[in-house]
Coordinates of C-alpha atoms and ligand atoms in Angstrom, one line a residue:
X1 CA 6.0 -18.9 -20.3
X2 CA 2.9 -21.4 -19.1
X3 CA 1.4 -19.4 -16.5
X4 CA -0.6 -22.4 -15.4
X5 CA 2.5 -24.6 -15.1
X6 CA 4.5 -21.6 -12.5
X7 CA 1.2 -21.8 -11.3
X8 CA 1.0 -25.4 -10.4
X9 CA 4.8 -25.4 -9.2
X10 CA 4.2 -22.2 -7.2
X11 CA 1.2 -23.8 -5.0
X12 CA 3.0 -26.8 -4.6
X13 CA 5.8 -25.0 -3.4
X14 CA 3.6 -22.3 -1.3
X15 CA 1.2 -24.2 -0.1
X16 CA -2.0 -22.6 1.7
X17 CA -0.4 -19.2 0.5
X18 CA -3.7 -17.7 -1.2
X19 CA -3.0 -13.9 -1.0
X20 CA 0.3 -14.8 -2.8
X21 CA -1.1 -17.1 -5.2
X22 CA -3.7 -14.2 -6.2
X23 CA -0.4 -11.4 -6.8
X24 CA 1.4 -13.8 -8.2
X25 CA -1.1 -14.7 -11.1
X26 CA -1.8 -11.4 -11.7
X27 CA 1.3 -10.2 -12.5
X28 CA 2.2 -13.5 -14.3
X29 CA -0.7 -13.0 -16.7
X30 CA 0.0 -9.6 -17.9
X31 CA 3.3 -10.0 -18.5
X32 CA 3.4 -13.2 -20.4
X33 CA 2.8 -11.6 -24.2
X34 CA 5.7 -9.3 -23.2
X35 CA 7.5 -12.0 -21.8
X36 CA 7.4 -14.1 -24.7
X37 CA 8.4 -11.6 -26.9
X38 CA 11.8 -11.7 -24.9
X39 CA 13.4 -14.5 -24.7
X40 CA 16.5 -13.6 -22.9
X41 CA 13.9 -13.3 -20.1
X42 CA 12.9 -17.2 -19.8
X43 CA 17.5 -18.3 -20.6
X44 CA 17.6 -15.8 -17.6
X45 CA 14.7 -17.7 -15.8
X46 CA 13.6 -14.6 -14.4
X47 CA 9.9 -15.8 -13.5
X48 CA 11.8 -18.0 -11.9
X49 CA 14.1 -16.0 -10.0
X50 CA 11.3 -13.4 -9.3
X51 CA 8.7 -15.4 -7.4
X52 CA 11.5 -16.9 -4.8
X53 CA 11.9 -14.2 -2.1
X54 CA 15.6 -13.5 -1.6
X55 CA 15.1 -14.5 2.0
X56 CA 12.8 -14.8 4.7
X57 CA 13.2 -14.1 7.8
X58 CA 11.0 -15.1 11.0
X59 CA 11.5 -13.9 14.6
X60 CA 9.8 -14.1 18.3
X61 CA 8.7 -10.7 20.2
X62 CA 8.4 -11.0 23.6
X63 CA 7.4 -8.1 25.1
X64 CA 5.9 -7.6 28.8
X65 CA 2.0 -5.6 29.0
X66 CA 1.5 -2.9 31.6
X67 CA 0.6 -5.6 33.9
X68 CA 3.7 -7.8 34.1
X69 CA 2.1 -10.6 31.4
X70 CA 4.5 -11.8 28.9
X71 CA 3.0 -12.3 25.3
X72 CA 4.9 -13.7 22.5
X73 CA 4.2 -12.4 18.5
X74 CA 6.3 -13.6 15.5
X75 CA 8.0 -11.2 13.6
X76 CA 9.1 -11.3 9.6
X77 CA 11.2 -9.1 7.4
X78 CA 10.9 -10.9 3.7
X79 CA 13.2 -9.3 1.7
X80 CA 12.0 -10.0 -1.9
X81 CA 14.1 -8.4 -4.4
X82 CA 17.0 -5.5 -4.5
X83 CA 17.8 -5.3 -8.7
X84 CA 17.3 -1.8 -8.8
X85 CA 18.1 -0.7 -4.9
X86 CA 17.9 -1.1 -1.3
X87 CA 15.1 -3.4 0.0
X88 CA 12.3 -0.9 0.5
X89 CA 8.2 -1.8 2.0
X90 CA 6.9 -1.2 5.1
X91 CA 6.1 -3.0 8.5
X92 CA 1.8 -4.3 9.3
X93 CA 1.4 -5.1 12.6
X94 CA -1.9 -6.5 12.6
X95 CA -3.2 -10.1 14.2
X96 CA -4.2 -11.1 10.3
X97 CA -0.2 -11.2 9.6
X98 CA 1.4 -14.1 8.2
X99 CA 3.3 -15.1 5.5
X100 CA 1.0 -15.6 2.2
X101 CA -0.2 -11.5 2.8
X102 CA 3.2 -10.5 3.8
X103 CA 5.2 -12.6 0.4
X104 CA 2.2 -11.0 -1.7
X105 CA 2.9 -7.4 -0.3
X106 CA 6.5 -8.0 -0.9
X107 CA 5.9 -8.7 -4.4
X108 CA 3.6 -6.2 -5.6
X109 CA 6.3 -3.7 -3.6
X110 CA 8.9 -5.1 -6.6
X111 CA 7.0 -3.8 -9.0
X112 CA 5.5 -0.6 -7.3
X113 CA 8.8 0.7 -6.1
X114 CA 9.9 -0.2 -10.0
X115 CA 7.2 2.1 -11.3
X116 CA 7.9 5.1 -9.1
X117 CA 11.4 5.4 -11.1
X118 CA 13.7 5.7 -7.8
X119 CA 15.9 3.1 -6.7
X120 CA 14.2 0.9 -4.9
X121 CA 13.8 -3.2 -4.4
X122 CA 10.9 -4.5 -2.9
X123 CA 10.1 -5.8 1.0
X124 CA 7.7 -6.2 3.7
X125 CA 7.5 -7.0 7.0
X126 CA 5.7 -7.1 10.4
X127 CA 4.1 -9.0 13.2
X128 CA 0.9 -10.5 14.0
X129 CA 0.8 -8.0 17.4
X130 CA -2.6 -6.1 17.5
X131 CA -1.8 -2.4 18.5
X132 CA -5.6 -2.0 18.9
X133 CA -6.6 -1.6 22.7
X134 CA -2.6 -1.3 23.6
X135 CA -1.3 1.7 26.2
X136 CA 1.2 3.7 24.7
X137 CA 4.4 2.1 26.8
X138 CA 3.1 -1.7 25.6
X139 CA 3.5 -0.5 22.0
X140 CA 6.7 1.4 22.6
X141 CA 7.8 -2.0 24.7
X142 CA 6.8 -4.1 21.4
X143 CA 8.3 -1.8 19.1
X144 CA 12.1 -2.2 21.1
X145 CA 11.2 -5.9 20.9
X146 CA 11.0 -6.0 17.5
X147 CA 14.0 -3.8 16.2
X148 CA 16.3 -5.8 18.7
X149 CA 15.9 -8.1 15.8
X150 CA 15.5 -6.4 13.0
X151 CA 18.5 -3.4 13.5
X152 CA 21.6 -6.0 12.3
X153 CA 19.5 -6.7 9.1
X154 CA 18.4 -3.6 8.4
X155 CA 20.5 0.0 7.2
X156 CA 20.2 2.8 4.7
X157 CA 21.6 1.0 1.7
X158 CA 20.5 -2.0 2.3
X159 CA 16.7 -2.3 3.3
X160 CA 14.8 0.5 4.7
X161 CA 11.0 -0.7 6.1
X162 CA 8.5 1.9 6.9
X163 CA 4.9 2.3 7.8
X164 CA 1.9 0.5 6.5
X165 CA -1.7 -1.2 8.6
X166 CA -1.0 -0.4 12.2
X167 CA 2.3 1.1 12.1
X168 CA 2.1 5.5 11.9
X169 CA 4.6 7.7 13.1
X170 CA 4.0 6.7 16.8
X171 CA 5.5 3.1 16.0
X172 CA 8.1 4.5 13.3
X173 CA 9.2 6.6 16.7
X174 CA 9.6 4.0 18.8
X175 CA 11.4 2.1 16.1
X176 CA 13.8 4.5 15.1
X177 CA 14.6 5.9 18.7
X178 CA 15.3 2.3 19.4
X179 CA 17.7 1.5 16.4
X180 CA 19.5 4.9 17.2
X181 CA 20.3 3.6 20.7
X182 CA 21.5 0.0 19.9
X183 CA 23.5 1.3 16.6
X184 CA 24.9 4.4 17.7
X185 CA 23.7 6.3 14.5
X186 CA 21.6 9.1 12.9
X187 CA 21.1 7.6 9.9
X188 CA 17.6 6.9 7.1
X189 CA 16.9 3.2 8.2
X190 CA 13.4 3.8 8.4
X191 CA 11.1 6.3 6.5
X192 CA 7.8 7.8 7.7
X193 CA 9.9 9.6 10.2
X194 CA 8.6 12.7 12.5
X195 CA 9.7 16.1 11.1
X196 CA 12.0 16.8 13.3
X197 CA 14.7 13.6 13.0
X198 CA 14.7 13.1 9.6
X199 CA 11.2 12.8 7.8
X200 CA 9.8 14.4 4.9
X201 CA 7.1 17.2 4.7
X202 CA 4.0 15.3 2.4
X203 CA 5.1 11.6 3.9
X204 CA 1.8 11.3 6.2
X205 CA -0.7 12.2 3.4
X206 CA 1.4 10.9 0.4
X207 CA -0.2 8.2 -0.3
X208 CA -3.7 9.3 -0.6
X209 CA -2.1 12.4 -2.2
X210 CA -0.7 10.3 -4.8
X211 CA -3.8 7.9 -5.0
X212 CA -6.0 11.3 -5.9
X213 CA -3.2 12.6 -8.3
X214 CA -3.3 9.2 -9.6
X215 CA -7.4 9.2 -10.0
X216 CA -7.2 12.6 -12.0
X217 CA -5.2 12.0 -14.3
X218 CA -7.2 8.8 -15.2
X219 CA -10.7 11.4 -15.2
X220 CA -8.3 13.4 -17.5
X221 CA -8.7 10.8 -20.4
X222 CA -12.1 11.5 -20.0
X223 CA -12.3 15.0 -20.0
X224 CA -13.4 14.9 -16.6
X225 CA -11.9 16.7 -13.1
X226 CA -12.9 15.9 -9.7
X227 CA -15.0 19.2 -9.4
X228 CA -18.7 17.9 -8.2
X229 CA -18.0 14.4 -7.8
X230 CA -19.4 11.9 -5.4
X231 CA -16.7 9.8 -4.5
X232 CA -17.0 7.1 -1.8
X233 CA -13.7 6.1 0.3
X234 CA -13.5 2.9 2.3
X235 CA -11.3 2.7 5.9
X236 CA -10.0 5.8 7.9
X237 CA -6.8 5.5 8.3
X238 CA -3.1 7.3 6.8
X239 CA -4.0 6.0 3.2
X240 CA -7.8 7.2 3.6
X241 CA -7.7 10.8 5.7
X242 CA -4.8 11.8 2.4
X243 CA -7.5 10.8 -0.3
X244 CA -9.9 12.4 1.5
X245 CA -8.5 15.5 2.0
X246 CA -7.1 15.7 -1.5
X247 CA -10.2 14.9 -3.0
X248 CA -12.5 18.0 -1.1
X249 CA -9.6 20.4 -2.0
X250 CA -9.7 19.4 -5.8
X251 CA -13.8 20.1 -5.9
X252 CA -14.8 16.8 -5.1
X253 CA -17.2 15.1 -2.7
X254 CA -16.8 12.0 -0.1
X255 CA -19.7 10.6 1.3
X256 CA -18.3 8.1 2.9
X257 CA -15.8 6.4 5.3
X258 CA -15.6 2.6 6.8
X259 CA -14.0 0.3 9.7
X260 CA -13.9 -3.1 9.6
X261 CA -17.4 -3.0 11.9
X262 CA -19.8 -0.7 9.2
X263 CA -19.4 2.6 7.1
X264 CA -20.4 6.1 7.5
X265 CA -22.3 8.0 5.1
X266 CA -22.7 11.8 4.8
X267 CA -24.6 13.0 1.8
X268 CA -23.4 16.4 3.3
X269 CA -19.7 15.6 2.3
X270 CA -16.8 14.6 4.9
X271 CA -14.3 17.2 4.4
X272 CA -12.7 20.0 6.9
X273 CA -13.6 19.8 11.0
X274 CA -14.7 16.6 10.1
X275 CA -11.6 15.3 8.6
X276 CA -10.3 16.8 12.0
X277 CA -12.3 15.4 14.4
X278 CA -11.6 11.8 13.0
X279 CA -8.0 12.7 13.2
X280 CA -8.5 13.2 17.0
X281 CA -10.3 10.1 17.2
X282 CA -7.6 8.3 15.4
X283 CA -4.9 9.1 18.1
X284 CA -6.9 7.4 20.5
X285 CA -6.5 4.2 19.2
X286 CA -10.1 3.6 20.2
X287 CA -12.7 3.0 17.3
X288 CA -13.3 6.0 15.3
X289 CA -16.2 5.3 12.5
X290 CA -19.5 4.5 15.2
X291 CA -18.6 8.0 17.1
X292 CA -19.2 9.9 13.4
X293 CA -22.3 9.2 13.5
X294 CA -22.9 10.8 17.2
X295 CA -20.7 13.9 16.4
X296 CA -22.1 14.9 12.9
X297 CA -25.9 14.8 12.2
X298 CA -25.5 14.5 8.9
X299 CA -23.7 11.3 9.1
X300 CA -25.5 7.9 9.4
X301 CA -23.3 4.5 10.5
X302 CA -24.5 1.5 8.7
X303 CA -23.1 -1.3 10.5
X304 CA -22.0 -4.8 9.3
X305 CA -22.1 -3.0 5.7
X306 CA -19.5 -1.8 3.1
X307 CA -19.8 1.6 1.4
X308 CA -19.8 -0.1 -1.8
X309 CA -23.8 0.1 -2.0
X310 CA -23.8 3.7 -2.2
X311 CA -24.4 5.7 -5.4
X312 CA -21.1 7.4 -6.5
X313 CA -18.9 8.1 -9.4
X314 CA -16.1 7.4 -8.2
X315 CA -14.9 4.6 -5.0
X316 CA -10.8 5.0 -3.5
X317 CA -11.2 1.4 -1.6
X318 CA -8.1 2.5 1.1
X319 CA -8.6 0.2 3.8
X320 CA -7.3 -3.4 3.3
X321 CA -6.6 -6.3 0.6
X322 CA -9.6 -8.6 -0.7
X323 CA -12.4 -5.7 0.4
X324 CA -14.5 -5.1 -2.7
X325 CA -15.7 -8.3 -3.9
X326 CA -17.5 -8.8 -7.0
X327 CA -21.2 -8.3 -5.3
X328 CA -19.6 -5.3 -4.6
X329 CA -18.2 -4.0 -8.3
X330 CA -22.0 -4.7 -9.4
X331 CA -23.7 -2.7 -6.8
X332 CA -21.3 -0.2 -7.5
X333 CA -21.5 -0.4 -11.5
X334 CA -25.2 -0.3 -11.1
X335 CA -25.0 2.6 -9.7
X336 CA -23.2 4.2 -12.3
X337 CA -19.9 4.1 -10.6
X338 CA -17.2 5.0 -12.9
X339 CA -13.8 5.0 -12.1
X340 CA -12.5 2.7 -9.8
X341 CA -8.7 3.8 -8.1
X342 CA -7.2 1.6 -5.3
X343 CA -5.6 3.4 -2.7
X344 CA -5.2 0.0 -0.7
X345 CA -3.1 -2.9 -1.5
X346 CA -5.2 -5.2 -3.2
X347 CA -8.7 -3.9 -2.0
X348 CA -10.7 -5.5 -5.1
X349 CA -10.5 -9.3 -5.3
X350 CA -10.3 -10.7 -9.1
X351 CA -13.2 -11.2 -10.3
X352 CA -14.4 -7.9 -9.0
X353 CA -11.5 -6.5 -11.1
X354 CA -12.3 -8.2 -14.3
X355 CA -16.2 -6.9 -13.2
X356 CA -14.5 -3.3 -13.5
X357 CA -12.8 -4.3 -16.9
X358 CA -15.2 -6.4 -18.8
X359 CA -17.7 -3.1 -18.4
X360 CA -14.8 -0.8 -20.2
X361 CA -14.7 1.3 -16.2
X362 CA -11.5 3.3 -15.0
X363 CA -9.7 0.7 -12.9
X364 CA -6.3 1.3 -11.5
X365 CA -4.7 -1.1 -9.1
X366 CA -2.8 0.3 -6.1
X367 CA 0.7 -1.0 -7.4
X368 CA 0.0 2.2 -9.8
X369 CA -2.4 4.3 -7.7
X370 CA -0.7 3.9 -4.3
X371 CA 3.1 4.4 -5.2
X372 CA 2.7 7.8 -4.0
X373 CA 3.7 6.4 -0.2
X374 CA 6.7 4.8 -1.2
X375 CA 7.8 7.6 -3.5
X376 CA 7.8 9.9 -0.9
X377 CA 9.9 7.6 1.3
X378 CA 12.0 7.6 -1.6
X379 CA 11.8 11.3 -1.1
X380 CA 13.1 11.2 2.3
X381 CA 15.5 8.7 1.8
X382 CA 17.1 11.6 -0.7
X383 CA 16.8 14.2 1.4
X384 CA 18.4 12.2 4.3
X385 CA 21.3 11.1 2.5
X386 CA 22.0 14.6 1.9
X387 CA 20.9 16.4 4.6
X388 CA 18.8 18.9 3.6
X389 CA 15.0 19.5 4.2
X390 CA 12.6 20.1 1.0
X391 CA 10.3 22.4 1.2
X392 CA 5.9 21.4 1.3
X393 CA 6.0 22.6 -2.4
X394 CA 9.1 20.8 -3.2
X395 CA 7.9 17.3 -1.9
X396 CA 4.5 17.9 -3.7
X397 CA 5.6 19.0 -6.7
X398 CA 7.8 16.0 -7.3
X399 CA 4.9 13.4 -5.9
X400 CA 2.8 14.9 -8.0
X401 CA 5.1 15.0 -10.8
X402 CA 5.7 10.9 -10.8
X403 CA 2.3 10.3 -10.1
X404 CA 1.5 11.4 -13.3
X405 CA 4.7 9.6 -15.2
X406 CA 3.1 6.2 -13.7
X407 CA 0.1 6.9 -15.5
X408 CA 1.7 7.5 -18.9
X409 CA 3.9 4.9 -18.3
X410 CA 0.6 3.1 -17.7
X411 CA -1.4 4.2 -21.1
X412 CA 2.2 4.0 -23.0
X413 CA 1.9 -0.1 -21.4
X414 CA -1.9 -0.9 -20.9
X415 CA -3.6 0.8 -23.9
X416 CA -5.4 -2.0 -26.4
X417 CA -6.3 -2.0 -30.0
X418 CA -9.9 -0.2 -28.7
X419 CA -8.4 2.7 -26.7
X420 CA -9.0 1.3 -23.3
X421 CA -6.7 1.5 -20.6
X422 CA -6.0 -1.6 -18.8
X423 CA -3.9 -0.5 -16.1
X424 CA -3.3 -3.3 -14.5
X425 CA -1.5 -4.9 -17.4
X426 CA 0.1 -1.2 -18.4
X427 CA 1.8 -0.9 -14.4
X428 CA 2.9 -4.8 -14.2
X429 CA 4.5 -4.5 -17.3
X430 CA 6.3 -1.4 -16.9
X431 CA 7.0 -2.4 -13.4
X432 CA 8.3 -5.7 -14.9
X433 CA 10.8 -4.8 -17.2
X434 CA 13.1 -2.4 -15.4
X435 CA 13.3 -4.8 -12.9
X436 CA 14.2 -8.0 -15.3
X437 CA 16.6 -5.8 -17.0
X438 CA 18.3 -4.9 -14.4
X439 CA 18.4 -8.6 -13.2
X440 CA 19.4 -10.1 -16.8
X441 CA 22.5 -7.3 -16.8
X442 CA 23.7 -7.9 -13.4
X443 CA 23.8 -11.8 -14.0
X444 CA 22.9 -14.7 -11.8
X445 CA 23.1 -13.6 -8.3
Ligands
NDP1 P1 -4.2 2.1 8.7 O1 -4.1 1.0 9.7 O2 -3.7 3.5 9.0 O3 -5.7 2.2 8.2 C1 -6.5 1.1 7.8 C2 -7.9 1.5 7.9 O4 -8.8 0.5 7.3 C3 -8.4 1.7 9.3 O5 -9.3 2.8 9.3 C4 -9.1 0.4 9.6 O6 -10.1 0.5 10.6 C5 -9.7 0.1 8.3 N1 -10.0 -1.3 8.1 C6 -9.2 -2.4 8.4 N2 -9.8 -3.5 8.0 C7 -10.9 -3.2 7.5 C8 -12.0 -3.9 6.9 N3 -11.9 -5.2 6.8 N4 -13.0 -3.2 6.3 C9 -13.1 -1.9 6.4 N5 -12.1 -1.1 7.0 C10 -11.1 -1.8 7.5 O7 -3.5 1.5 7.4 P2 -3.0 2.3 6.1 O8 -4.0 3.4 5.8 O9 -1.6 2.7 6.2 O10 -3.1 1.2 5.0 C11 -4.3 0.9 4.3 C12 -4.0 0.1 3.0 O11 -3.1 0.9 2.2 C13 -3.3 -1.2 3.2 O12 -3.7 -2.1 2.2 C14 -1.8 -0.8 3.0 O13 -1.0 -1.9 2.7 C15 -1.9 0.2 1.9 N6 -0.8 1.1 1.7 C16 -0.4 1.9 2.7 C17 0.6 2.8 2.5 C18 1.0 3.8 3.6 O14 1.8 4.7 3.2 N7 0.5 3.8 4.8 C19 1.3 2.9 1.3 C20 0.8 2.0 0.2 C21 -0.2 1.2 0.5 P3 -9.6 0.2 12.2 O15 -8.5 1.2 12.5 O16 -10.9 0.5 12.9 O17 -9.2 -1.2 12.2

């Protein structure tokens, strides 16, 4: 494999695509050495095969607001690869949505949903519809809108979307109630589902359960536990409230917490009522970082800034792709910032990921550190198809449990002739080769 020549092709193919073109090369460059070593890979053409989305689907939303106006989103469903199961990746309804941050979700998803060990394929979808500012009834009215299209393309062996920026268990509601009515059926087409038709105990906090489960294991190789360390988390939302709950009940400390306007920081720790009262705030849907600052004295909002520039050991950027640039990495390796776990997709851009690296520091990327969400909607896709409910313990246990196979799968992949653990390269290959197996026995389909 060239990786500059898919590269080159890839562009030209994808033009203005730059989220994409950034996931793409990624993966492409720490799989070549194994690639190369397996040459039934390049007669298969899997690179090939991999990078083409099975299909891609675009749709208009009407939908009507409270008063009477009609607006008109676009909708996708990209279904990218189903080698090893169902399409499986959630929905973002955000206005940044289009198609280069959508294909790049759906692609890591390949490889994260590989990694968890369940049968999964990868997908993503979503609209450019804001939620922000939006009355309950306008979402629930955009929500119908969208599964009238979705519902025929969408079932629980074939591709089952779920949560992800801007879609909680309010929208997975209106979703799912709306499916039930126009198919008739009780059945897992969607995960991230309220407790009481059909979702999982763990699903809301799994993936900053996972992310923290993820980040201990990584301290483990150290020597080192959470117990007394200053950790700072970036965003406030289902991937950030999990981490930071995890991380005050394993001893740790977070000092801070960020919107897209500024970060809070709380030398005092943000952990119990806090937690709660941000909670609150988050139900609201009105912005919940600047009131913090009023609530709690020991929390100061630093606007227009990232909590990158505080001194921590460890940073679980949880908020949104591209986030922590490499002016960011410095501040933060300057400040004797340590380990590095991404609970977000993407959240460090390249070059402050080969920062991370190049300084031998903990860095995992969220195709590793974040699989905890999906694995958990595995875990309720299970527990759907059989009908039966799994205890807290149960669904813990076994989170907790393949957290911690991703991470030797990880070392057993990543680990280089010095003892450091690249994990980016350790989590695209394993990710890789279960899913170009899979392809290169089931033939060209
Ligand atoms: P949410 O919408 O629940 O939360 C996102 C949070 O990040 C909000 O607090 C938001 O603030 C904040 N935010 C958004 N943009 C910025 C920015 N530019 N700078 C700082 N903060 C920002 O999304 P999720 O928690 O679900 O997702 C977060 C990330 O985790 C995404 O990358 C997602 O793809 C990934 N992920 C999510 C999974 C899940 O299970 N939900 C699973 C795996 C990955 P505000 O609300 O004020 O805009």
């Amino acid at each position: 494999m060239n990786v500059d020549l898919i590269m080159n092709e890839l562009v030209k193919k994808n033009p203005g695509e730059v989220e994409y073109h950034q996931a793409v090369r990624e993966v492409l460059e720490s799989i070549e050495e194994v690639y190369n070593e397996n040459p039934h890979f390049e007669s298969a053409k899997i690179i090939e095969r991999l990078v083409e989305p099975d299909r891609v689907m675009t749709f208009k939303v009407p939908w009507a607001d409270d008063q009477g106006t009609i607006h008109v989103n676009r909708g996708f469903r990209i279904q990218f690869n189903n080698a090893i199961g169902p399409y499986k990746g959630g929905l973002r309804f955000h206005p940044s949505v289009n198609l280069s941050i959508l294909k790049f979700l759906g692609f890591e998803q390949i490889f994260k949903n590989s990694l968890t060990s369940l049968p999964m394929g990868g997908a993503k979808g979503g609209s450019d519809f804001d939620p922000k500012g939006k009355s309950n009834s306008e979402i629930m009215r955009f929500c119908q809108s969208l599964m009238l299209e979705l519902w025929n393309i969408i079932g629980p062996d074939t591709d089952v979307p779920a949560g992800d920026i801007g879609v909680g268990g309010r929208e997975i509601g209106y979703l799912y109630g709306f499916y039930r009515k126009l198919a008739r059926e009780n059945t897992g087409i969607l995960t991230g589902k309220g407790i009481n038709w059909g979702g999982s105990l763990v699903r809301p906090e799994a993936t900053g359960f996972g992310c923290v489960y993820f980040a201990k294991e990584m301290l483990a190789t150290k020597g080192e536990t959470f117990q007394g360390k200053k950790v700072a988390i970036s965003g406030f939302g289902n991937v950030a409230w999990g981490a930071a709950l995890k991380v005050s009940e394993l001893g740790g400390k977070v000092v801070t917490i960020s919107g897209p306007d500024g970060y809070i920081h709380d030398p005092e720790g943000i952990s119990g009522e806090k937690i709660e009262f941000m909670l609150e705030l988050r139900a609201t849907n009105d912005d919940i970082v600047a009131p913090y600052a009023l609530e709690f004295d020991s929390g100061q909002f630093i606007q227009g800034k990232r909590p990158w520039e505080v001194k921590v050991d460890i940073a679980l950027p949880c908020a949104t792709q591209n986030e922590l640039n490499e002016e960011d990495a410095h501040h933060l390796i300057d400040n004797g910032c340590w380990c590095i776990c991404e609970g977000a997709n993407m959240p460090c851009t390249p070059e402050a990921v080969e920062a991370f690296q190049s300084k031998g520091i903990l860095f995992a990327p969220g195709k590793a550190a974040n699989a905890g969400g999906v694995a958990t909607s595995g875990l309720e896709m299970a527990q759907n198809s059989m009908k039966i409910n799994w205890s807290r313990k149960e669904v813990d246990d076994r989170l907790h449990h393949i957290m911690t196979s991703i991470h030797e799968n990880c070392v057993e992949h990543g680990t280089n002739e010095e003892g450091y653990v690249d994990y980016v390269k350790g989590a695209n290959i394993a990710g890789f080769l279960k899913v170009a197996n899979s392809m290169v026995d089931q033939g060209l389909v």
